[in-house]
Short mmCIF file of C-alpha atoms and ligand atoms in Angstrom, two decimals:
data_model
loop_
_atom_site.label_atom_id
_atom_site.label_comp_id
_atom_site.label_asym_id
_atom_site.label_seq_id
_atom_site.Cartn_x
_atom_site.Cartn_y
_atom_site.Cartn_z
CA UNK A 1 -41.01 -7.04 -5.73
CA UNK A 2 -42.98 -9.59 -7.70
CA UNK A 3 -44.20 -7.43 -10.70
CA UNK A 4 -40.48 -5.89 -11.03
CA UNK A 5 -39.09 -9.47 -11.19
CA UNK A 6 -41.49 -10.57 -13.72
CA UNK A 7 -40.93 -7.48 -15.86
CA UNK A 8 -37.17 -8.15 -15.67
CA UNK A 9 -37.57 -11.75 -16.74
CA UNK A 10 -39.75 -10.75 -19.75
CA UNK A 11 -37.05 -8.15 -20.72
CA UNK A 12 -34.31 -10.76 -20.55
CA UNK A 13 -36.28 -13.16 -22.79
CA UNK A 14 -36.83 -10.37 -25.29
CA UNK A 15 -33.24 -9.37 -25.16
CA UNK A 16 -32.09 -12.99 -25.59
CA UNK A 17 -34.44 -13.41 -28.53
CA UNK A 18 -32.90 -10.26 -30.25
CA UNK A 19 -29.45 -11.66 -29.67
CA UNK A 20 -30.31 -15.00 -31.33
CA UNK A 21 -31.79 -13.21 -34.26
CA UNK A 22 -28.70 -10.99 -34.53
CA UNK A 23 -26.42 -13.93 -34.60
CA UNK A 24 -28.49 -15.69 -37.21
CA UNK A 25 -28.25 -12.87 -39.58
CA UNK A 26 -24.43 -12.91 -39.42
CA UNK A 27 -24.06 -16.50 -40.23
CA UNK A 28 -23.34 -17.45 -43.80
CA UNK A 29 -26.05 -18.51 -46.03
CA UNK A 30 -26.71 -22.33 -46.16
CA UNK A 31 -25.74 -22.28 -49.84
CA UNK A 32 -22.05 -21.18 -49.38
CA UNK A 33 -19.25 -19.64 -47.58
CA UNK A 34 -18.86 -22.71 -45.39
CA UNK A 35 -15.23 -21.98 -44.41
CA UNK A 36 -16.14 -18.80 -42.42
CA UNK A 37 -16.21 -19.15 -38.58
CA UNK A 38 -19.60 -19.72 -37.30
CA UNK A 39 -19.32 -16.58 -35.22
CA UNK A 40 -16.75 -13.81 -35.98
CA UNK A 41 -16.67 -12.74 -32.41
CA UNK A 42 -14.83 -15.86 -31.66
CA UNK A 43 -12.21 -15.64 -34.29
CA UNK A 44 -9.42 -14.49 -32.03
CA UNK A 45 -10.10 -16.63 -29.03
CA UNK A 46 -9.25 -20.27 -28.04
CA UNK A 47 -9.28 -22.75 -25.35
CA UNK A 48 -7.23 -25.78 -24.17
CA UNK A 49 -6.67 -27.80 -20.99
CA UNK A 50 -3.45 -28.63 -19.22
CA UNK A 51 -2.58 -29.86 -15.79
CA UNK A 52 -6.32 -29.58 -14.79
CA UNK A 53 -6.37 -25.89 -15.75
CA UNK A 54 -8.47 -24.39 -18.52
CA UNK A 55 -6.48 -21.84 -20.52
CA UNK A 56 -8.61 -19.24 -22.44
CA UNK A 57 -7.21 -16.53 -24.88
CA UNK A 58 -9.57 -13.58 -25.03
CA UNK A 59 -8.94 -10.80 -27.49
CA UNK A 60 -10.61 -7.66 -28.84
CA UNK A 61 -13.30 -5.16 -27.80
CA UNK A 62 -15.02 -5.41 -24.43
CA UNK A 63 -18.02 -6.93 -26.20
CA UNK A 64 -15.85 -9.60 -28.13
CA UNK A 65 -13.89 -10.39 -24.91
CA UNK A 66 -17.09 -11.00 -22.97
CA UNK A 67 -18.63 -12.97 -25.75
CA UNK A 68 -15.54 -15.28 -26.06
CA UNK A 69 -15.37 -15.71 -22.17
CA UNK A 70 -19.17 -16.62 -22.07
CA UNK A 71 -18.99 -18.93 -25.01
CA UNK A 72 -15.63 -20.72 -24.37
CA UNK A 73 -16.46 -21.30 -20.74
CA UNK A 74 -20.37 -21.70 -20.88
CA UNK A 75 -20.49 -25.13 -19.14
CA UNK A 76 -18.13 -24.15 -16.43
CA UNK A 77 -19.88 -20.71 -15.84
CA UNK A 78 -23.22 -22.60 -15.49
CA UNK A 79 -21.72 -24.92 -12.99
CA UNK A 80 -19.85 -22.19 -11.07
CA UNK A 81 -23.17 -20.21 -11.00
CA UNK A 82 -25.06 -22.94 -9.39
CA UNK A 83 -22.26 -23.35 -6.85
CA UNK A 84 -22.09 -19.66 -5.92
CA UNK A 85 -25.91 -19.59 -5.62
CA UNK A 86 -25.82 -22.51 -3.27
CA UNK A 87 -23.13 -20.99 -1.08
CA UNK A 88 -24.41 -17.36 -1.04
CA UNK A 89 -28.03 -18.33 -0.11
CA UNK A 90 -26.86 -20.88 2.46
CA UNK A 91 -24.60 -18.63 4.29
CA UNK A 92 -26.74 -15.49 4.20
CA UNK A 93 -30.33 -17.03 4.27
CA UNK A 94 -31.28 -14.62 1.65
CA UNK A 95 -32.73 -15.66 -1.63
CA UNK A 96 -30.87 -15.22 -5.01
CA UNK A 97 -33.07 -12.50 -5.92
CA UNK A 98 -31.57 -10.36 -3.17
CA UNK A 99 -28.19 -10.50 -4.92
CA UNK A 100 -29.69 -9.83 -8.22
CA UNK A 101 -31.49 -6.81 -6.97
CA UNK A 102 -28.27 -5.43 -5.20
CA UNK A 103 -26.42 -6.00 -8.43
CA UNK A 104 -29.04 -4.27 -10.53
CA UNK A 105 -29.64 -1.15 -8.36
CA UNK A 106 -26.35 -0.63 -6.57
CA UNK A 107 -23.51 -2.17 -8.50
CA UNK A 108 -24.28 -1.99 -12.14
CA UNK A 109 -24.97 1.85 -12.37
CA UNK A 110 -21.51 2.48 -10.88
CA UNK A 111 -19.73 0.42 -13.40
CA UNK A 112 -17.71 1.85 -16.43
CA UNK A 113 -19.18 1.38 -19.91
CA UNK A 114 -16.26 -0.83 -20.83
CA UNK A 115 -16.97 -3.43 -18.21
CA UNK A 116 -20.76 -3.24 -18.68
CA UNK A 117 -20.19 -4.12 -22.38
CA UNK A 118 -17.86 -7.00 -21.32
CA UNK A 119 -20.68 -8.35 -18.90
CA UNK A 120 -23.25 -7.96 -21.73
CA UNK A 121 -20.85 -9.86 -23.94
CA UNK A 122 -20.73 -12.68 -21.34
CA UNK A 123 -24.44 -12.93 -21.38
CA UNK A 124 -24.62 -13.16 -25.17
CA UNK A 125 -21.81 -15.67 -25.27
CA UNK A 126 -23.50 -17.97 -22.66
CA UNK A 127 -26.83 -17.55 -24.66
CA UNK A 128 -24.97 -18.66 -27.76
CA UNK A 129 -24.33 -21.90 -25.94
CA UNK A 130 -27.86 -22.32 -24.57
CA UNK A 131 -27.06 -21.00 -21.16
CA UNK A 132 -29.65 -18.55 -19.86
CA UNK A 133 -28.25 -16.07 -17.43
CA UNK A 134 -29.03 -12.39 -17.56
CA UNK A 135 -26.94 -9.35 -16.70
CA UNK A 136 -28.11 -9.30 -13.12
CA UNK A 137 -27.08 -12.95 -12.60
CA UNK A 138 -23.54 -12.37 -14.20
CA UNK A 139 -23.03 -9.11 -12.14
CA UNK A 140 -23.98 -10.98 -8.93
CA UNK A 141 -21.65 -13.87 -9.98
CA UNK A 142 -18.85 -11.30 -10.43
CA UNK A 143 -19.72 -9.88 -6.88
CA UNK A 144 -19.53 -13.30 -5.24
CA UNK A 145 -16.74 -12.32 -3.04
CA UNK A 146 -18.08 -8.79 -2.04
CA UNK A 147 -21.92 -9.14 -1.75
CA UNK A 148 -22.46 -12.13 0.78
CA UNK A 149 -19.65 -11.54 3.06
CA UNK A 150 -19.32 -7.57 2.99
CA UNK A 151 -22.51 -6.14 1.72
CA UNK A 152 -24.89 -8.33 3.60
CA UNK A 153 -23.47 -7.84 7.15
CA UNK A 154 -23.72 -4.21 6.55
CA UNK A 155 -27.12 -4.32 4.98
CA UNK A 156 -28.50 -6.34 7.89
CA UNK A 157 -27.07 -3.85 10.44
CA UNK A 158 -28.46 -0.82 8.39
CA UNK A 159 -31.92 -2.45 8.43
CA UNK A 160 -31.78 -4.02 11.90
CA UNK A 161 -32.31 -7.38 10.34
CA UNK A 162 -31.39 -10.26 12.73
CA UNK A 163 -29.42 -12.69 10.49
CA UNK A 164 -26.73 -15.41 10.71
CA UNK A 165 -23.37 -14.07 11.88
CA UNK A 166 -21.20 -13.36 8.88
CA UNK A 167 -17.66 -12.06 8.84
CA UNK A 168 -15.54 -11.47 6.02
CA UNK A 169 -13.20 -14.40 5.23
CA UNK A 170 -9.56 -14.84 5.07
CA UNK A 171 -8.40 -16.16 1.85
CA UNK A 172 -4.90 -17.00 0.81
CA UNK A 173 -1.28 -17.18 1.84
CA UNK A 174 1.19 -15.00 -0.28
CA UNK A 175 4.45 -13.13 -0.33
CA UNK A 176 6.52 -10.86 -2.67
CA UNK A 177 10.27 -10.51 -2.19
CA UNK A 178 13.06 -8.57 -3.93
CA UNK A 179 16.60 -7.27 -3.50
CA UNK A 180 18.87 -9.20 -0.90
CA UNK A 181 15.99 -11.71 -0.17
CA UNK A 182 15.93 -13.26 -3.65
CA UNK A 183 18.44 -15.47 -5.42
CA UNK A 184 18.83 -13.06 -8.33
CA UNK A 185 18.00 -9.85 -6.68
CA UNK A 186 14.92 -9.36 -8.58
CA UNK A 187 11.29 -9.98 -7.67
CA UNK A 188 9.65 -13.28 -6.71
CA UNK A 189 5.93 -13.39 -6.05
CA UNK A 190 3.66 -16.40 -5.09
CA UNK A 191 0.22 -17.14 -3.91
CA UNK A 192 -2.02 -19.94 -2.81
CA UNK A 193 -5.77 -19.38 -2.84
CA UNK A 194 -7.69 -20.28 0.30
CA UNK A 195 -11.39 -20.69 -0.02
CA UNK A 196 -14.09 -23.23 0.40
CA UNK A 197 -13.36 -26.43 -1.63
CA UNK A 198 -16.82 -25.87 -3.03
CA UNK A 199 -15.88 -22.82 -4.94
CA UNK A 200 -12.00 -23.38 -4.94
CA UNK A 201 -12.33 -26.64 -7.01
CA UNK A 202 -13.67 -24.41 -9.84
CA UNK A 203 -11.09 -21.69 -9.55
CA UNK A 204 -9.07 -23.32 -12.49
CA UNK A 205 -9.02 -20.87 -15.30
CA UNK A 206 -5.98 -19.22 -16.77
CA UNK A 207 -7.14 -16.00 -18.51
CA UNK A 208 -4.82 -14.69 -21.34
CA UNK A 209 -6.52 -11.45 -22.08
CA UNK A 210 -5.60 -8.92 -24.82
CA UNK A 211 -8.07 -6.15 -24.41
CA UNK A 212 -8.61 -3.36 -27.03
CA UNK A 213 -7.35 -0.71 -24.51
CA UNK A 214 -4.82 -1.03 -21.80
CA UNK A 215 -2.39 -3.74 -21.01
CA UNK A 216 -2.56 -7.36 -21.82
CA UNK A 217 -3.00 -9.55 -18.87
CA UNK A 218 -2.16 -13.20 -17.74
CA UNK A 219 -3.97 -14.20 -14.53
CA UNK A 220 -5.84 -17.06 -12.95
CA UNK A 221 -9.58 -16.81 -12.37
CA UNK A 222 -13.00 -18.07 -11.86
CA UNK A 223 -15.59 -18.91 -14.57
CA UNK A 224 -17.68 -15.98 -15.53
CA UNK A 225 -15.59 -13.40 -13.47
CA UNK A 226 -13.88 -10.56 -15.15
CA UNK A 227 -11.10 -10.24 -12.59
CA UNK A 228 -8.82 -12.71 -11.21
CA UNK A 229 -10.57 -12.48 -7.91
CA UNK A 230 -8.12 -14.52 -5.77
CA UNK A 231 -5.92 -12.62 -7.09
CA UNK A 232 -2.78 -13.50 -9.07
CA UNK A 233 -1.65 -11.90 -12.34
CA UNK A 234 0.74 -9.93 -14.45
CA UNK A 235 0.41 -7.34 -17.15
CA UNK A 236 2.69 -6.43 -20.02
CA UNK A 237 3.78 -3.15 -18.21
CA UNK A 238 5.60 -5.57 -15.70
CA UNK A 239 3.28 -5.12 -12.75
CA UNK A 240 3.09 -8.36 -10.62
CA UNK A 241 -0.08 -8.57 -8.44
CA UNK A 242 -1.47 -10.77 -5.70
CA UNK A 243 -3.43 -10.32 -2.38
CA UNK A 244 -4.71 -11.83 0.70
CA UNK A 245 -8.02 -10.65 2.35
CA UNK A 246 -8.24 -8.75 5.59
CA UNK A 247 -9.77 -11.09 8.24
CA UNK A 248 -12.87 -9.70 10.07
CA UNK A 249 -13.02 -6.59 8.01
CA UNK A 250 -16.30 -4.66 8.36
CA UNK A 251 -17.61 -1.94 6.24
CA UNK A 252 -19.44 -1.06 3.03
CA UNK A 253 -20.03 2.07 0.88
CA UNK A 254 -23.16 1.63 -1.29
CA UNK A 255 -21.98 4.46 -3.55
CA UNK A 256 -18.76 2.93 -4.38
CA UNK A 257 -17.60 0.98 -7.48
CA UNK A 258 -17.56 -2.82 -7.19
CA UNK A 259 -14.23 -4.49 -6.19
CA UNK A 260 -14.38 -6.78 -9.06
CA UNK A 261 -14.24 -3.98 -11.59
CA UNK A 262 -11.58 -1.84 -9.67
CA UNK A 263 -9.22 -4.84 -9.39
CA UNK A 264 -9.55 -5.73 -13.08
CA UNK A 265 -9.20 -2.12 -14.12
CA UNK A 266 -6.09 -1.69 -12.08
CA UNK A 267 -4.44 -4.72 -13.52
CA UNK A 268 -5.49 -3.78 -17.01
CA UNK A 269 -4.51 0.05 -16.81
CA UNK A 270 -1.79 0.51 -14.23
CA UNK A 271 1.81 0.55 -15.20
CA UNK A 272 3.20 1.42 -11.83
CA UNK A 273 2.58 0.75 -8.17
CA UNK A 274 1.23 4.43 -7.70
CA UNK A 275 -1.07 3.94 -10.65
CA UNK A 276 -2.36 0.74 -9.24
CA UNK A 277 -3.07 2.17 -5.86
CA UNK A 278 -4.87 5.18 -7.46
CA UNK A 279 -7.31 3.03 -9.33
CA UNK A 280 -7.98 0.74 -6.38
CA UNK A 281 -8.76 3.88 -4.28
CA UNK A 282 -11.13 5.38 -6.93
CA UNK A 283 -14.55 4.50 -5.67
CA UNK A 284 -13.52 2.11 -2.93
CA UNK A 285 -16.72 0.35 -1.71
CA UNK A 286 -15.10 -1.68 0.99
CA UNK A 287 -15.97 -4.94 -0.85
CA UNK A 288 -13.45 -7.82 -0.59
CA UNK A 289 -10.87 -5.76 1.33
CA UNK A 290 -7.38 -6.90 0.76
CA UNK A 291 -3.76 -6.42 1.65
CA UNK A 292 -2.38 -6.20 -2.00
CA UNK A 293 1.11 -7.35 -2.57
CA UNK A 294 2.67 -5.66 -5.75
CA UNK A 295 5.84 -5.70 -7.70
CA UNK A 296 7.23 -3.67 -10.54
CA UNK A 297 9.58 -5.76 -12.63
CA UNK A 298 10.90 -2.52 -14.31
CA UNK A 299 12.15 -1.06 -11.02
CA UNK A 300 12.52 -4.09 -8.79
CA UNK A 301 10.25 -2.31 -6.29
CA UNK A 302 7.70 -4.15 -4.26
CA UNK A 303 4.81 -2.81 -2.23
CA UNK A 304 2.15 -3.75 0.24
CA UNK A 305 -1.20 -1.84 -0.03
CA UNK A 306 -3.50 -2.45 2.87
CA UNK A 307 -6.91 -1.12 1.76
CA UNK A 308 -9.43 -0.72 4.42
CA UNK A 309 -12.40 1.52 3.88
CA UNK A 310 -11.82 4.20 6.57
CA UNK A 311 -8.04 3.90 6.37
CA UNK A 312 -5.36 2.48 4.10
CA UNK A 313 -1.60 2.24 3.99
CA UNK A 314 1.12 1.69 1.53
CA UNK A 315 4.59 0.20 2.30
CA UNK A 316 7.16 -0.02 -0.37
CA UNK A 317 10.86 -1.14 -0.73
CA UNK A 318 13.41 -2.23 -3.30
CA UNK A 319 15.14 -4.53 -0.82
CA UNK A 320 12.80 -6.66 1.42
CA UNK A 321 9.78 -8.88 1.53
CA UNK A 322 6.10 -8.47 2.34
CA UNK A 323 3.96 -11.49 3.39
CA UNK A 324 0.22 -12.04 3.57
CA UNK A 325 -1.89 -14.47 5.54
CA UNK A 326 -5.11 -12.39 6.13
CA UNK A 327 -3.83 -10.22 9.00
CA UNK A 328 -4.01 -6.39 8.75
CA UNK A 329 -0.93 -4.56 10.11
CA UNK A 330 -1.75 -0.88 10.12
CA UNK A 331 -2.93 0.18 13.66
CA UNK A 332 -5.78 2.39 12.36
CA UNK A 333 -7.06 -0.19 9.79
CA UNK A 334 -6.88 -2.89 12.55
CA UNK A 335 -8.76 -0.80 15.07
CA UNK A 336 -11.35 0.96 12.78
CA UNK A 337 -11.96 -1.24 9.79
CA UNK A 338 -11.79 -4.77 11.58
CA UNK A 339 -12.59 -6.81 14.55
CA UNK A 340 -9.46 -8.83 14.28
CA UNK A 341 -7.34 -9.95 17.41
CA UNK A 342 -3.80 -9.51 16.15
CA UNK A 343 -2.37 -10.84 19.54
CA UNK A 344 -3.87 -14.39 19.36
CA UNK A 345 -1.00 -16.34 17.97
CA UNK A 346 -3.07 -19.53 17.80
CA UNK A 347 -5.42 -18.01 14.94
CA UNK A 348 -4.85 -19.11 11.29
CA UNK A 349 -3.80 -15.73 10.10
CA UNK A 350 -1.35 -15.03 12.94
CA UNK A 351 0.15 -18.69 12.98
CA UNK A 352 0.76 -18.42 9.25
CA UNK A 353 2.22 -14.93 9.57
CA UNK A 354 4.79 -16.23 12.09
CA UNK A 355 5.62 -19.22 9.77
CA UNK A 356 6.08 -16.71 6.85
CA UNK A 357 8.30 -14.57 8.85
CA UNK A 358 10.51 -17.49 9.90
CA UNK A 359 10.75 -18.88 6.32
CA UNK A 360 11.65 -15.48 4.86
CA UNK A 361 14.41 -15.08 7.40
CA UNK A 362 15.87 -18.57 6.92
CA UNK A 363 15.71 -18.33 3.20
CA UNK A 364 16.95 -14.84 2.69
CA UNK A 365 19.06 -14.66 -0.47
CA UNK A 366 17.75 -18.02 -1.73
CA UNK A 367 14.22 -17.23 -2.57
CA UNK A 368 13.22 -18.25 -6.17
CA UNK A 369 10.24 -19.84 -7.87
CA UNK A 370 11.44 -23.28 -6.78
CA UNK A 371 11.54 -22.20 -3.18
CA UNK A 372 8.18 -20.47 -3.57
CA UNK A 373 6.64 -23.86 -4.62
CA UNK A 374 7.80 -25.44 -1.31
CA UNK A 375 6.59 -22.39 0.71
CA UNK A 376 3.16 -22.87 -0.88
CA UNK A 377 3.19 -26.51 0.07
CA UNK A 378 4.40 -25.94 3.61
CA UNK A 379 2.70 -27.84 6.54
CA UNK A 380 4.39 -26.42 9.64
CA UNK A 381 2.12 -25.30 12.57
CA UNK A 382 4.10 -22.37 14.13
CA UNK A 383 1.76 -22.28 17.17
CA UNK A 384 1.87 -25.80 18.23
CA UNK A 385 5.51 -26.18 16.66
CA UNK A 386 4.84 -29.44 14.77
CA UNK A 387 4.52 -30.61 11.33
CA UNK A 388 1.10 -31.48 9.83
CA UNK A 389 -1.60 -29.76 7.69
CA UNK A 390 -4.23 -27.76 9.38
CA UNK A 391 -5.83 -24.27 9.27
CA UNK A 392 -2.49 -23.03 10.68
CA UNK A 393 -0.25 -24.27 7.71
CA UNK A 394 0.49 -22.11 4.71
CA UNK A 395 -1.00 -24.91 2.65
CA UNK A 396 -4.26 -24.94 4.39
CA UNK A 397 -6.36 -28.09 5.21
CA UNK A 398 -9.26 -26.96 7.50
CA UNK A 399 -11.06 -30.22 6.70
CA UNK A 400 -8.70 -32.08 9.03
CA UNK A 401 -8.88 -29.53 11.81
CA UNK A 402 -11.13 -30.05 14.86
CA UNK A 403 -10.71 -26.22 15.52
CA UNK A 404 -11.93 -24.81 12.25
CA UNK A 405 -11.33 -21.15 11.90
CA UNK A 406 -13.65 -19.18 14.27
CA UNK A 407 -12.51 -15.84 12.85
CA UNK A 408 -14.11 -16.69 9.52
CA UNK A 409 -17.18 -18.67 10.83
CA UNK A 410 -15.50 -21.93 9.55
CA UNK A 411 -16.81 -24.71 11.70
CA UNK A 412 -14.58 -27.66 12.81
CA UNK A 413 -13.59 -29.78 9.72
CA UNK A 414 -14.99 -26.98 7.38
CA UNK A 415 -14.01 -28.17 3.89
CA UNK A 416 -11.88 -25.19 3.05
CA UNK A 417 -8.27 -24.35 2.65
CA UNK A 418 -5.51 -23.91 -0.09
CA UNK A 419 -7.16 -24.94 -3.44
CA UNK A 420 -4.30 -24.05 -5.87
CA UNK A 421 -1.14 -22.10 -6.04
CA UNK A 422 0.86 -19.88 -8.36
CA UNK A 423 4.35 -18.39 -8.80
CA UNK A 424 6.47 -16.19 -10.90
CA UNK A 425 9.70 -14.17 -10.91
CA UNK A 426 10.68 -10.91 -12.68
CA UNK A 427 12.02 -12.84 -15.74
CA UNK A 428 8.78 -14.87 -16.10
CA UNK A 429 6.83 -11.76 -15.71
CA UNK A 430 8.73 -10.16 -18.56
CA UNK A 431 7.82 -13.07 -20.67
CA UNK A 432 4.13 -13.03 -19.47
CA UNK A 433 4.61 -16.55 -17.78
CA UNK A 434 3.70 -18.16 -14.47
CA UNK A 435 3.72 -21.63 -12.91
CA UNK A 436 0.48 -22.93 -11.30
CA UNK A 437 -0.67 -26.04 -9.54
CA UNK A 438 -4.25 -27.08 -9.22
CA UNK A 439 -5.61 -28.57 -5.93
CA UNK A 440 -3.54 -28.40 -2.55
CA UNK A 441 -0.23 -27.19 -3.60
CA UNK A 442 1.36 -30.01 -1.45
CA UNK A 443 -0.13 -32.56 -3.84
CA UNK A 444 -2.57 -34.11 -1.56
CA UNK A 445 -6.05 -34.98 -3.02
CA UNK A 446 -9.36 -34.17 -1.31
CA UNK A 447 -12.12 -36.82 -1.69
CA UNK A 448 -15.71 -35.56 -1.37
CA UNK A 449 -17.53 -38.88 -0.71
CA UNK A 450 -15.38 -40.06 2.37
CA UNK A 451 -15.44 -36.51 3.69
CA UNK A 452 -19.10 -36.18 3.53
CA UNK A 453 -19.67 -39.67 5.09
CA UNK A 454 -17.51 -38.64 8.02
CA UNK A 455 -19.03 -35.12 8.29
CA UNK A 456 -22.76 -35.25 7.56
CA UNK A 457 -23.09 -31.73 8.81
CA UNK A 458 -21.88 -30.48 5.47
CA UNK A 459 -24.43 -32.48 3.63
CA UNK A 460 -25.89 -29.26 2.29
CA UNK A 461 -22.89 -29.10 -0.01
CA UNK A 462 -23.24 -32.69 -1.40
CA UNK A 463 -24.80 -31.61 -4.74
CA UNK A 464 -21.73 -29.61 -5.70
CA UNK A 465 -18.79 -30.82 -3.60
CA UNK A 466 -16.55 -32.85 -5.78
CA UNK A 467 -13.11 -34.42 -5.63
CA UNK A 468 -10.25 -31.98 -5.63
CA UNK A 469 -7.29 -33.78 -7.21
CA UNK A 470 -3.98 -32.15 -7.22
CA UNK A 471 -2.29 -31.64 -10.62
CA UNK A 472 1.40 -31.01 -11.46
CA UNK A 473 3.00 -27.58 -11.35
CA UNK A 474 2.39 -26.33 -14.90
CA UNK A 475 3.85 -23.36 -16.81
CA UNK A 476 1.59 -21.08 -18.78
CA UNK A 477 2.45 -18.27 -21.02
CA UNK A 478 0.44 -15.63 -22.86
CA UNK A 479 -0.40 -16.58 -26.51
CA UNK A 480 0.15 -20.20 -25.62
CA UNK A 481 -1.96 -22.09 -28.25
CA UNK A 482 -2.00 -25.69 -26.74
CA UNK A 483 -0.86 -27.92 -23.83
CA UNK A 484 2.97 -28.26 -23.85
ZN1 ZN B 501 -1.11 -29.32 1.86
#
């Protein structure tokens, strides 16, 4: 391992040096042309902040989009990278080099040239701001949902390596509704992102992406990652997309394509539900297995695509609703792709499913974006039949739960839950808009210092766990230039 690692470091340094030299030659001579932008790659991009979110507009070739991403978000990517390294190495007990090697040997060779160019662009954009990360680091960062929790358990089993128990997580509460369920008969879609506060606090980017090929995209996202990853977005073909992960999924195909690429490609190139499903199926590696909730504003049709590795299933309707809270539904997916107990109504996924189904029934015909905001902030515990935030409420607060979530290996009082929320309807999708709220969608703040004092068992997070303050519901739109 050692000589290989050294050789790669040398290679990276040489590459970075070439990049710096290349940039210097493009800059105007010191004697004139001062009005030219310092770097022409950045000419069509911009950044502003609103409601705690960072909006970035990225436009152009894959190389340009990547460079803009790396350059505009360099401090946030450096910070997110350190946080992901801390989390991934803590939970798996594997060194960061393990994830770099998996990215280098397994993921990178399967990627399309377009996304390889975008990743290289991110590396160059970071280098232009003095942040030294190489391609393997950026690929491993992009795979932070799929390598630690999906690849590692499979790898340990394959190699008969005893390791910590790791199960795939449950992330998010979401729904998509249409027809007689919504106020105007058209689609409403909403999602709140459940994750550790450690990473969730940093999930505050709005990407307004105009790629050279394919559709333009408006999506939320994580610094340095080319897909939304939590996921929530819309493209200019009218496809509205979100998901919740499949709890206790198990499986990996080392010959597949990374999930972060497939999900980005599907949002960029699909103009129909069928096309979206086709792209997600192509090279399915089992990573970050999800129940995808989809809507097509052109037809009013919605769908749920449950993608296991051995099995998958697609449900679709022009009059109905699909909800997600990290439970699989298809009997074959449940039996052969997961270890999940669908009968235990006390678990977080099932208690939230029961709450979702009651809310959808009670609000039939009245669902709109305003209603979606209240659902995202809901604190009802459907199992104990009482109000109050916990791991069972749609707006999750596991940090106040003495139960934790055993299905995800979240210990009692684990600092995780709903970290932000988004919603849109068909009309907003047509205008490439959505509303988003940072922090707990109910508006409650999380304070790191008192939490760590009360729960010293999470001291390992202290270097990166920060306050998570809730912002206001804020509307964003593609091509937006500044805070409004
Ligand atoms: Zn809440």
